[in-house]
mmCIF file of C-alpha atoms in Angstrom:
data_model
loop_
_atom_site.group_PDB
_atom_site.id
_atom_site.type_symbol
_atom_site.label_atom_id
_atom_site.label_comp_id
_atom_site.label_asym_id
_atom_site.label_seq_id
_atom_site.Cartn_x
_atom_site.Cartn_y
_atom_site.Cartn_z
ATOM 1 C CA MET G 19 38.670 27.567 -4.573
ATOM 2 C CA THR G 20 39.020 26.216 -8.102
ATOM 3 C CA ALA G 21 37.074 23.210 -9.376
ATOM 4 C CA LYS G 22 40.298 21.204 -9.424
ATOM 5 C CA SER G 23 41.179 22.016 -5.806
ATOM 6 C CA ALA G 24 37.587 21.345 -4.726
ATOM 7 C CA THR G 25 37.735 17.919 -6.356
ATOM 8 C CA LEU G 26 41.086 17.192 -4.693
ATOM 9 C CA THR G 27 39.718 18.239 -1.290
ATOM 10 C CA THR G 28 36.704 15.978 -1.747
ATOM 11 C CA LEU G 29 38.959 13.057 -2.700
ATOM 12 C CA ARG G 30 41.161 13.638 0.331
ATOM 13 C CA GLU G 31 38.109 13.735 2.574
ATOM 14 C CA MET G 32 36.808 10.471 1.117
ATOM 15 C CA ASN G 33 40.187 8.797 1.626
ATOM 16 C CA SER G 34 40.416 10.094 5.179
ATOM 17 C CA ARG G 35 36.933 8.837 6.022
ATOM 18 C CA SER G 36 37.728 5.425 4.524
ATOM 19 C CA VAL G 37 40.853 5.156 6.667
ATOM 20 C CA LEU G 38 38.968 6.259 9.784
ATOM 21 C CA ASP G 39 36.232 3.698 9.133
ATOM 22 C CA ALA G 40 38.857 0.965 8.791
ATOM 23 C CA LEU G 41 40.505 2.002 12.048
ATOM 24 C CA GLN G 42 37.178 1.963 13.848
ATOM 25 C CA LYS G 43 36.451 -1.526 12.568
ATOM 26 C CA GLU G 44 39.884 -3.024 13.215
ATOM 27 C CA ARG G 45 40.712 -1.003 16.362
ATOM 28 C CA ARG G 46 44.333 -0.380 15.335
ATOM 29 C CA LEU G 47 46.299 -0.552 12.086
ATOM 30 C CA SER G 48 49.713 0.402 10.724
ATOM 31 C CA ARG G 49 50.163 2.511 7.603
ATOM 32 C CA ALA G 50 50.995 -0.582 5.569
ATOM 33 C CA GLU G 51 47.926 -2.432 6.872
ATOM 34 C CA VAL G 52 45.677 0.529 5.989
ATOM 35 C CA ALA G 53 47.041 0.609 2.451
ATOM 36 C CA ARG G 54 46.641 -3.143 2.039
ATOM 37 C CA LYS G 55 43.119 -3.386 3.464
ATOM 38 C CA LEU G 56 41.776 -0.428 1.489
ATOM 39 C CA GLY G 57 43.703 -1.031 -1.724
ATOM 40 C CA MET G 58 45.373 2.381 -1.452
ATOM 41 C CA SER G 59 48.854 3.331 -2.413
ATOM 42 C CA LYS G 60 51.141 3.862 0.569
ATOM 43 C CA PRO G 61 51.527 7.620 -0.154
ATOM 44 C CA THR G 62 47.719 7.998 -0.270
ATOM 45 C CA ALA G 63 47.326 6.091 3.005
ATOM 46 C CA ASN G 64 50.103 8.144 4.604
ATOM 47 C CA HIS G 65 48.458 11.396 3.530
ATOM 48 C CA ALA G 66 45.046 10.332 4.806
ATOM 49 C CA ILE G 67 46.509 9.378 8.181
ATOM 50 C CA GLY G 68 48.319 12.720 8.260
ATOM 51 C CA VAL G 69 45.038 14.578 7.688
ATOM 52 C CA LEU G 70 43.331 12.548 10.414
ATOM 53 C CA ARG G 71 46.177 13.232 12.849
ATOM 54 C CA GLU G 72 46.008 16.946 12.048
ATOM 55 C CA ALA G 73 42.253 16.789 12.714
ATOM 56 C CA GLY G 74 42.872 15.080 16.056
ATOM 57 C CA LEU G 75 40.772 12.086 14.987
ATOM 58 C CA VAL G 76 43.487 9.424 15.201
ATOM 59 C CA ARG G 77 46.598 8.977 17.299
ATOM 60 C CA GLU G 78 49.569 6.676 17.578
ATOM 61 C CA VAL G 79 49.077 3.603 19.728
ATOM 62 C CA PRO G 80 51.732 3.481 22.484
ATOM 63 C CA ARG G 81 54.041 0.515 22.086
ATOM 64 C CA GLN G 82 53.830 -2.095 24.814
ATOM 65 C CA GLU G 83 57.002 -3.372 26.375
ATOM 66 C CA GLY G 84 58.136 -6.566 24.675
ATOM 67 C CA GLU G 85 55.721 -6.179 21.751
ATOM 68 C CA LEU G 86 57.044 -7.185 18.322
ATOM 69 C CA HIS G 87 56.377 -4.319 15.933
ATOM 70 C CA TYR G 88 59.293 -4.398 13.452
ATOM 71 C CA GLY G 89 59.381 -0.605 13.401
ATOM 72 C CA ALA G 90 55.718 -0.209 12.385
ATOM 73 C CA VAL G 91 53.680 2.603 13.913
ATOM 74 C CA PHE G 92 50.070 1.756 14.728
ATOM 75 C CA PHE G 93 47.116 4.139 14.864
ATOM 76 C CA GLU G 94 43.701 4.122 16.529
ATOM 77 C CA PRO G 95 40.631 6.423 16.537
ATOM 78 C CA ALA G 96 40.832 9.271 19.072
ATOM 79 C CA VAL G 97 37.373 8.691 20.509
ATOM 80 C CA ASP G 98 38.201 10.702 23.633
ATOM 81 C CA VAL G 99 38.173 14.103 21.896
ATOM 82 C CA GLY G 100 34.592 14.551 23.096
ATOM 83 C CA GLN G 101 32.110 13.027 25.508
ATOM 84 C CA VAL G 102 28.419 12.174 25.717
ATOM 85 C CA ILE G 103 26.002 11.751 28.598
ATOM 86 C CA GLY G 104 23.188 9.262 29.083
ATOM 87 C CA ILE G 105 20.448 9.812 31.690
ATOM 88 C CA ASP G 106 17.723 7.388 32.769
ATOM 89 C CA ILE G 107 14.827 8.979 34.682
ATOM 90 C CA GLY G 108 13.227 6.246 36.763
ATOM 91 C CA MET G 109 10.603 6.260 39.483
ATOM 92 C CA ARG G 110 13.179 5.769 42.245
ATOM 93 C CA HIS G 111 16.459 6.926 40.738
ATOM 94 C CA VAL G 112 18.002 9.175 38.147
ATOM 95 C CA ARG G 113 20.825 7.102 36.700
ATOM 96 C CA GLY G 114 23.581 8.620 34.636
ATOM 97 C CA ALA G 115 26.721 7.776 32.690
ATOM 98 C CA ILE G 116 29.313 9.781 30.798
ATOM 99 C CA ALA G 117 31.119 8.097 27.925
ATOM 100 C CA ASP G 118 33.605 8.706 25.136
ATOM 101 C CA LEU G 119 32.538 8.929 21.492
ATOM 102 C CA GLU G 120 32.577 5.164 21.145
ATOM 103 C CA GLY G 121 30.075 4.772 23.976
ATOM 104 C CA THR G 122 32.619 3.405 26.467
ATOM 105 C CA VAL G 123 31.494 4.486 29.927
ATOM 106 C CA LEU G 124 33.978 6.693 31.787
ATOM 107 C CA ALA G 125 31.934 7.294 34.948
ATOM 108 C CA ARG G 126 28.556 6.324 36.440
ATOM 109 C CA PHE G 127 26.442 8.086 39.050
ATOM 110 C CA ASP G 128 22.943 7.333 40.346
ATOM 111 C CA HIS G 129 20.858 9.588 42.574
ATOM 112 C CA PRO G 130 17.706 8.546 44.444
ATOM 113 C CA ARG G 131 14.472 10.454 43.843
ATOM 114 C CA GLY G 132 10.810 10.329 44.721
ATOM 115 C CA ALA G 133 7.864 10.877 42.396
ATOM 116 C CA GLU G 134 8.118 14.658 42.689
ATOM 117 C CA GLY G 135 7.125 17.282 40.165
ATOM 118 C CA PRO G 136 9.244 18.773 37.377
ATOM 119 C CA GLU G 137 11.270 21.219 39.512
ATOM 120 C CA ASP G 138 12.511 18.525 41.882
ATOM 121 C CA LEU G 139 13.268 16.245 38.958
ATOM 122 C CA LEU G 140 15.390 18.894 37.212
ATOM 123 C CA ALA G 141 17.331 19.547 40.423
ATOM 124 C CA CYS G 142 18.067 15.817 40.691
ATOM 125 C CA VAL G 143 19.185 15.669 37.045
ATOM 126 C CA GLU G 144 21.502 18.641 37.651
ATOM 127 C CA ARG G 145 23.169 16.821 40.549
ATOM 128 C CA VAL G 146 23.756 13.759 38.387
ATOM 129 C CA ARG G 147 25.128 15.945 35.563
ATOM 130 C CA ASP G 148 27.568 17.714 37.877
ATOM 131 C CA GLN G 149 28.866 14.456 39.368
ATOM 132 C CA LEU G 150 29.410 12.896 35.948
ATOM 133 C CA ILE G 151 31.282 15.865 34.488
ATOM 134 C CA ALA G 152 33.451 16.129 37.611
ATOM 135 C CA ALA G 153 34.320 12.421 37.479
ATOM 136 C CA ALA G 154 35.233 12.288 33.778
ATOM 137 C CA PRO G 155 38.662 13.261 32.412
ATOM 138 C CA ASP G 156 39.022 16.548 30.546
ATOM 139 C CA CYS G 157 38.573 16.430 26.781
ATOM 140 C CA PRO G 158 39.009 19.027 24.010
ATOM 141 C CA ASP G 159 35.419 19.220 22.753
ATOM 142 C CA GLY G 160 33.516 18.730 26.015
ATOM 143 C CA VAL G 161 30.077 17.098 26.218
ATOM 144 C CA LEU G 162 28.601 17.079 22.733
ATOM 145 C CA ALA G 163 25.319 15.200 23.149
ATOM 146 C CA THR G 164 22.976 13.971 25.856
ATOM 147 C CA VAL G 165 20.310 11.290 25.476
ATOM 148 C CA VAL G 166 17.643 10.926 28.166
ATOM 149 C CA ALA G 167 15.540 7.830 28.793
ATOM 150 C CA VAL G 168 12.009 8.555 30.054
ATOM 151 C CA ALA G 169 9.177 6.263 31.116
ATOM 152 C CA GLY G 170 6.543 7.211 28.583
ATOM 153 C CA ILE G 171 6.256 8.655 25.100
ATOM 154 C CA VAL G 172 7.689 12.029 24.112
ATOM 155 C CA GLU G 173 5.006 13.300 21.772
ATOM 156 C CA PRO G 174 6.439 14.472 18.436
ATOM 157 C CA GLY G 175 5.920 18.187 17.846
ATOM 158 C CA SER G 176 4.797 19.216 21.342
ATOM 159 C CA GLU G 177 7.731 17.392 23.055
ATOM 160 C CA GLN G 178 5.346 16.679 25.946
ATOM 161 C CA LEU G 179 5.537 13.497 27.988
ATOM 162 C CA ARG G 180 2.572 11.176 27.431
ATOM 163 C CA VAL G 181 1.533 7.790 28.831
ATOM 164 C CA SER G 182 3.824 8.504 31.767
ATOM 165 C CA SER G 183 3.902 6.276 34.826
ATOM 166 C CA GLU G 184 4.192 9.482 36.884
ATOM 167 C CA PRO G 185 1.004 11.609 36.996
ATOM 168 C CA ALA G 186 3.041 14.678 38.044
ATOM 169 C CA LEU G 187 4.957 14.549 34.745
ATOM 170 C CA GLU G 188 2.081 13.728 32.382
ATOM 171 C CA GLY G 189 1.864 16.452 29.730
ATOM 172 C CA TYR G 190 5.060 18.149 30.970
ATOM 173 C CA SER G 191 7.191 19.819 28.261
ATOM 174 C CA ILE G 192 10.069 17.676 29.353
ATOM 175 C CA LYS G 193 12.533 18.429 26.559
ATOM 176 C CA GLU G 194 12.288 22.163 27.195
ATOM 177 C CA GLY G 195 12.889 21.649 30.909
ATOM 178 C CA LEU G 196 15.815 19.261 30.506
ATOM 179 C CA GLY G 197 17.320 21.423 27.764
ATOM 180 C CA GLY G 198 18.008 24.078 30.388
ATOM 181 C CA VAL G 199 20.172 21.788 32.530
ATOM 182 C CA LEU G 200 21.818 19.268 30.210
ATOM 183 C CA PRO G 201 24.759 19.979 27.851
ATOM 184 C CA GLY G 202 25.109 19.292 24.141
ATOM 185 C CA GLU G 203 22.506 18.246 21.595
ATOM 186 C CA LEU G 204 19.564 16.804 23.552
ATOM 187 C CA THR G 205 17.515 13.767 22.521
ATOM 188 C CA LEU G 206 14.753 12.076 24.505
ATOM 189 C CA ASP G 207 13.536 8.529 24.002
ATOM 190 C CA ASN G 208 11.477 5.880 25.713
ATOM 191 C CA ASP G 209 13.434 4.073 28.431
ATOM 192 C CA VAL G 210 12.526 0.592 27.211
ATOM 193 C CA ASN G 211 13.521 1.416 23.634
ATOM 194 C CA LEU G 212 16.914 2.603 24.873
ATOM 195 C CA ALA G 213 17.292 -0.498 27.047
ATOM 196 C CA ALA G 214 16.682 -2.632 23.941
ATOM 197 C CA LEU G 215 19.391 -0.667 22.102
ATOM 198 C CA GLY G 216 21.722 -1.112 25.067
ATOM 199 C CA GLU G 217 21.247 -4.871 24.928
ATOM 200 C CA LEU G 218 21.712 -4.807 21.135
ATOM 201 C CA ARG G 219 25.036 -2.944 21.369
ATOM 202 C CA ARG G 220 26.543 -4.198 24.624
ATOM 203 C CA GLY G 221 24.316 -6.861 26.190
ATOM 204 C CA ALA G 222 22.339 -10.032 25.572
ATOM 205 C CA GLY G 223 21.275 -8.937 22.069
ATOM 206 C CA ARG G 224 24.767 -8.603 20.604
ATOM 207 C CA GLY G 225 24.942 -10.355 17.262
ATOM 208 C CA ILE G 226 21.194 -11.098 17.248
ATOM 209 C CA GLU G 227 19.077 -9.551 14.499
ATOM 210 C CA ASP G 228 15.630 -10.134 16.047
ATOM 211 C CA PHE G 229 14.736 -9.941 19.740
ATOM 212 C CA ALA G 230 12.525 -8.146 22.230
ATOM 213 C CA PHE G 231 13.423 -6.483 25.514
ATOM 214 C CA LEU G 232 10.634 -6.728 28.104
ATOM 215 C CA ALA G 233 10.884 -4.361 31.074
ATOM 216 C CA VAL G 234 8.849 -5.400 34.109
ATOM 217 C CA GLY G 235 8.895 -2.834 36.890
ATOM 218 C CA SER G 236 6.670 0.091 37.812
ATOM 219 C CA GLY G 237 5.219 -0.436 34.337
ATOM 220 C CA VAL G 238 5.529 -3.065 31.633
ATOM 221 C CA GLY G 239 6.785 -2.289 28.148
ATOM 222 C CA ALA G 240 8.692 -3.878 25.303
ATOM 223 C CA GLY G 241 11.403 -2.701 22.938
ATOM 224 C CA LEU G 242 11.378 -4.542 19.634
ATOM 225 C CA VAL G 243 14.494 -5.094 17.503
ATOM 226 C CA LEU G 244 13.926 -6.562 14.020
ATOM 227 C CA ASP G 245 16.603 -6.919 11.336
ATOM 228 C CA GLY G 246 19.045 -5.308 13.758
ATOM 229 C CA ARG G 247 16.973 -2.104 14.047
ATOM 230 C CA LEU G 248 14.750 -0.773 16.798
ATOM 231 C CA ARG G 249 11.117 -0.574 15.661
ATOM 232 C CA ARG G 250 9.282 2.358 17.261
ATOM 233 C CA GLY G 251 5.934 2.298 15.475
ATOM 234 C CA HIS G 252 4.112 5.168 13.768
ATOM 235 C CA HIS G 253 3.617 7.223 16.960
ATOM 236 C CA GLY G 254 6.663 5.920 18.815
ATOM 237 C CA ALA G 255 4.322 3.813 20.961
ATOM 238 C CA ALA G 256 5.287 0.309 19.799
ATOM 239 C CA GLY G 257 5.723 -2.137 22.661
ATOM 240 C CA GLU G 258 3.063 -0.831 25.065
ATOM 241 C CA VAL G 259 1.980 -4.405 25.750
ATOM 242 C CA ASP G 260 0.450 -3.620 29.142
ATOM 243 C CA TYR G 261 -1.201 -0.241 28.554
ATOM 244 C CA PRO G 262 -4.005 -0.008 31.179
ATOM 245 C CA GLY G 263 -6.030 2.746 29.520
ATOM 246 C CA HIS G 264 -7.689 5.007 32.092
ATOM 247 C CA ARG G 265 -6.956 2.571 34.908
ATOM 248 C CA ARG G 266 -3.868 2.990 37.031
ATOM 249 C CA PHE G 267 -2.939 -0.631 36.382
ATOM 250 C CA ALA G 268 -4.566 -3.863 35.242
ATOM 251 C CA ALA G 269 -5.341 -6.423 37.959
ATOM 252 C CA ASP G 270 -3.514 -9.240 36.136
ATOM 253 C CA SER G 271 -0.522 -7.152 35.051
ATOM 254 C CA PRO G 272 2.996 -8.215 36.071
ATOM 255 C CA ALA G 273 3.747 -4.552 36.952
ATOM 256 C CA ALA G 274 4.781 -3.566 40.473
ATOM 257 C CA ASP G 275 1.421 -2.164 41.645
ATOM 258 C CA SER G 276 -0.433 -5.298 40.539
ATOM 259 C CA LEU G 277 2.222 -7.479 42.156
ATOM 260 C CA ARG G 278 1.854 -5.594 45.440
ATOM 261 C CA ALA G 279 -1.925 -6.097 45.252
ATOM 262 C CA LEU G 280 -1.378 -9.809 44.609
ATOM 263 C CA ILE G 281 0.959 -10.067 47.603
ATOM 264 C CA ALA G 282 -1.502 -8.197 49.834
ATOM 265 C CA THR G 283 -4.371 -10.491 48.821
ATOM 266 C CA ALA G 284 -2.296 -13.627 49.415
ATOM 267 C CA HIS G 285 -1.101 -12.243 52.756
ATOM 268 C CA ARG G 286 -4.665 -11.568 53.956
ATOM 269 C CA ALA G 287 -5.596 -15.127 52.988
ATOM 270 C CA GLN G 288 -2.691 -16.340 55.131
ATOM 271 C CA GLN G 289 -3.932 -14.271 58.060
ATOM 272 C CA ARG G 290 -7.475 -15.612 57.728
ATOM 273 C CA ALA G 291 -6.092 -19.137 57.666
ATOM 274 C CA GLY G 292 -4.087 -18.395 60.800
ATOM 275 C CA SER G 293 -0.716 -19.029 59.138
ATOM 276 C CA ALA G 294 0.363 -15.389 59.468
ATOM 277 C CA PRO G 295 -0.002 -13.077 62.491
ATOM 278 C CA GLU G 296 -2.847 -10.541 62.266
ATOM 279 C CA SER G 297 -0.425 -7.721 63.102
ATOM 280 C CA ALA G 298 2.129 -8.660 60.427
ATOM 281 C CA GLU G 299 2.434 -6.420 57.376
ATOM 282 C CA ALA G 300 2.477 -7.860 53.880
ATOM 283 C CA PRO G 301 5.999 -8.416 52.570
ATOM 284 C CA THR G 302 7.417 -6.224 49.798
ATOM 285 C CA PRO G 303 8.068 -7.646 46.322
ATOM 286 C CA GLU G 304 11.796 -7.615 47.105
ATOM 287 C CA GLU G 305 11.201 -9.687 50.243
ATOM 288 C CA VAL G 306 8.973 -12.118 48.363
ATOM 289 C CA PHE G 307 11.618 -12.790 45.703
ATOM 290 C CA ALA G 308 14.295 -13.250 48.371
ATOM 291 C CA ARG G 309 12.110 -15.663 50.332
ATOM 292 C CA ALA G 310 11.218 -17.621 47.192
ATOM 293 C CA GLY G 311 14.911 -18.145 46.586
ATOM 294 C CA HIS G 312 15.093 -19.838 49.991
ATOM 295 C CA GLY G 313 12.154 -22.149 49.339
ATOM 296 C CA ASP G 314 9.397 -20.265 51.178
ATOM 297 C CA ALA G 315 6.065 -21.785 50.061
ATOM 298 C CA PHE G 316 4.043 -18.558 50.282
ATOM 299 C CA ALA G 317 6.648 -16.608 48.302
ATOM 300 C CA PHE G 318 6.986 -19.339 45.694
ATOM 301 C CA LYS G 319 3.220 -19.324 45.102
ATOM 302 C CA VAL G 320 3.287 -15.553 44.510
ATOM 303 C CA VAL G 321 6.320 -15.824 42.214
ATOM 304 C CA ARG G 322 4.633 -18.589 40.216
ATOM 305 C CA GLU G 323 1.614 -16.317 39.608
ATOM 306 C CA GLU G 324 3.903 -13.422 38.682
ATOM 307 C CA ALA G 325 5.727 -15.730 36.266
ATOM 308 C CA ARG G 326 2.385 -16.630 34.679
ATOM 309 C CA ARG G 327 1.718 -12.931 34.076
ATOM 310 C CA VAL G 328 5.183 -12.290 32.660
ATOM 311 C CA ALA G 329 4.826 -15.312 30.372
ATOM 312 C CA ALA G 330 1.490 -13.977 29.107
ATOM 313 C CA ALA G 331 3.167 -10.676 28.159
ATOM 314 C CA ILE G 332 5.967 -12.531 26.357
ATOM 315 C CA ALA G 333 3.440 -14.714 24.554
ATOM 316 C CA THR G 334 1.686 -11.611 23.203
ATOM 317 C CA ILE G 335 4.970 -10.538 21.601
ATOM 318 C CA ALA G 336 6.011 -14.003 20.424
ATOM 319 C CA LEU G 337 2.710 -14.751 18.699
ATOM 320 C CA VAL G 338 2.928 -11.545 16.648
ATOM 321 C CA VAL G 339 6.609 -11.249 15.692
ATOM 322 C CA ASP G 340 8.054 -14.706 16.464
ATOM 323 C CA VAL G 341 11.385 -13.446 17.846
ATOM 324 C CA PRO G 342 13.958 -16.059 18.914
ATOM 325 C CA LEU G 343 14.926 -14.196 22.093
ATOM 326 C CA VAL G 344 13.218 -12.136 24.778
ATOM 327 C CA VAL G 345 15.459 -10.331 27.273
ATOM 328 C CA ILE G 346 13.810 -9.457 30.593
ATOM 329 C CA GLY G 347 14.786 -6.399 32.615
ATOM 330 C CA GLY G 348 13.265 -3.864 34.985
ATOM 331 C CA GLY G 349 13.149 -3.902 38.780
ATOM 332 C CA ILE G 350 10.944 -7.007 38.890
ATOM 333 C CA GLY G 351 12.214 -8.677 35.737
ATOM 334 C CA LEU G 352 15.788 -8.801 37.012
ATOM 335 C CA ASN G 353 14.842 -11.430 39.627
ATOM 336 C CA GLY G 354 15.843 -14.130 37.186
ATOM 337 C CA SER G 355 17.065 -16.673 39.723
ATOM 338 C CA VAL G 356 13.475 -17.422 40.747
ATOM 339 C CA LEU G 357 11.457 -16.118 37.768
ATOM 340 C CA LEU G 358 13.110 -17.699 34.743
ATOM 341 C CA ASP G 359 12.207 -21.363 35.175
ATOM 342 C CA PRO G 360 8.473 -20.845 35.842
ATOM 343 C CA VAL G 361 8.289 -18.239 33.039
ATOM 344 C CA ARG G 362 9.844 -20.682 30.575
ATOM 345 C CA THR G 363 7.565 -23.517 31.700
ATOM 346 C CA ARG G 364 4.402 -21.445 31.331
ATOM 347 C CA LEU G 365 5.521 -19.904 28.036
ATOM 348 C CA ALA G 366 5.935 -23.360 26.494
ATOM 349 C CA GLN G 367 2.231 -23.936 27.208
ATOM 350 C CA LEU G 368 1.144 -20.686 25.553
ATOM 351 C CA VAL G 369 2.938 -20.532 22.195
ATOM 352 C CA PRO G 370 3.955 -23.138 19.619
ATOM 353 C CA TYR G 371 7.497 -21.765 19.251
ATOM 354 C CA PRO G 372 8.537 -20.239 22.564
ATOM 355 C CA PRO G 373 11.483 -17.825 22.351
ATOM 356 C CA ARG G 374 14.559 -18.229 24.466
ATOM 357 C CA VAL G 375 14.150 -16.108 27.613
ATOM 358 C CA GLN G 376 17.057 -14.657 29.538
ATOM 359 C CA ILE G 377 17.737 -11.891 32.010
ATOM 360 C CA SER G 378 19.372 -8.622 30.947
ATOM 361 C CA GLU G 379 23.161 -8.671 30.966
ATOM 362 C CA LEU G 380 23.207 -4.932 31.722
ATOM 363 C CA GLY G 381 20.965 -4.993 34.797
ATOM 364 C CA ASP G 382 19.619 -1.626 35.920
ATOM 365 C CA ALA G 383 22.042 0.141 33.556
ATOM 366 C CA ALA G 384 20.419 -1.072 30.304
ATOM 367 C CA SER G 385 18.691 2.230 29.491
ATOM 368 C CA VAL G 386 21.756 4.293 30.429
ATOM 369 C CA ILE G 387 24.038 2.152 28.246
ATOM 370 C CA GLY G 388 21.577 2.453 25.383
ATOM 371 C CA ALA G 389 21.457 6.223 25.892
ATOM 372 C CA VAL G 390 25.236 6.719 25.695
ATOM 373 C CA CYS G 391 25.468 4.428 22.653
ATOM 374 C CA VAL G 392 22.843 6.503 20.844
ATOM 375 C CA ALA G 393 24.486 9.752 21.946
ATOM 376 C CA ALA G 394 27.898 8.576 20.734
ATOM 377 C CA ARG G 395 26.487 7.560 17.343
ATOM 378 C CA THR G 396 24.966 11.037 17.084
ATOM 379 C CA ALA G 397 28.033 12.992 18.155
ATOM 380 C CA TRP G 398 30.878 11.107 16.434
ATOM 381 C CA PRO G 399 29.882 11.842 12.802
ATOM 382 C CA GLN G 400 29.449 15.524 13.667
ATOM 383 C CA VAL G 401 32.889 15.663 15.268
ATOM 384 C CA VAL G 402 34.444 13.913 12.282
ATOM 385 C CA SER G 403 32.828 16.310 9.789
ATOM 386 C CA ALA G 404 33.787 19.443 11.719
ATOM 387 C CA ARG G 405 37.376 18.420 12.438
ATOM 388 C CA LEU G 406 38.006 17.082 8.937
ATOM 389 C CA ALA G 407 36.707 20.278 7.365
ATOM 390 C CA THR G 408 39.094 22.358 9.468
ATOM 391 C CA ALA G 409 42.080 20.084 8.787
ATOM 392 C CA LEU G 410 41.440 19.965 5.039
ATOM 393 C CA ALA G 411 40.950 23.723 4.830
ATOM 394 C CA THR G 412 44.380 24.325 6.332
ATOM 395 C CA ALA G 413 46.149 21.480 4.473
ATOM 396 C CA MET G 414 48.594 22.212 1.708
ATOM 397 C CA PRO G 415 47.026 22.055 -1.786
#
């Protein structure tokens, strides 16, 4: 290739990328609109669109019946040329989603699990993988990337799981194990960090530069978004606001084990006072939240104490980074109908500038949505580079 042809190829690639970026931003454009928005000549815009069509990166938008188009042909990005998978490994479920290269979910599948060891976990992940691939439409490039959300920290270098809420997985070389069953380029990240990214891209954090996501479930952790970017910390351990050290859990934690202990203590007090039968078992956290919603005095007292604990965790974040919004998620945190008001009331007593507090818009899918968004952002540029290179190599000089 001569220097002149190399320069021409580079220019064509730059033009093609500019057009593709415009199409991604605007969703659909005609040739004339591309030329006008980018300040290109119409022949240059036409050629760039031709290269992108040859690469399979854009396609014509089908005309809708009755639509006024005045003969113009519109184009859109072909984000369905490949797919990505997001997996969330939780204590009770492995949740999964398969999406196109824009992060739009094509299929979801969740599978229950217990706190088993690595072999049982991998078998569960395989079942989720198979269901997702079977449910998704065929695509030319297949699954290009998978992102997995884990409860803990994947230690850089060793790729071992640390600070895990599951003793059976602590120190497990989890990336090596999952790499044998999951397709495409594999990335692992903390589940709360991915939930924060999910809320940033598709949930309560859309359009907000600074916020925190607080997950309250089997553990308690925060994902911190500042200036529109997730902040992980030097060791990837930012947001461990409830780390119990060598203890299984802290007595005043809002986490599930501490909440169960709180319920058991309150239930025994009821039995001693004669207001609960001696033979009755303590209610579960799910039952307590349901009863609180119906005005049960015992349940409301427990929920008020849980709200105090959640508010204390939020206050720790708010006093350090002063975010305007905290989004609550996790199995316990999603009980917003009874938790939100007492959390807000207590928080106003703890900090001078309390952040707005709201429940996750993505529910139990926050980490999965974050995972597919990250996977799509990883895979799409690689697809664009590979397909453009092929199209430009075969294009006429």
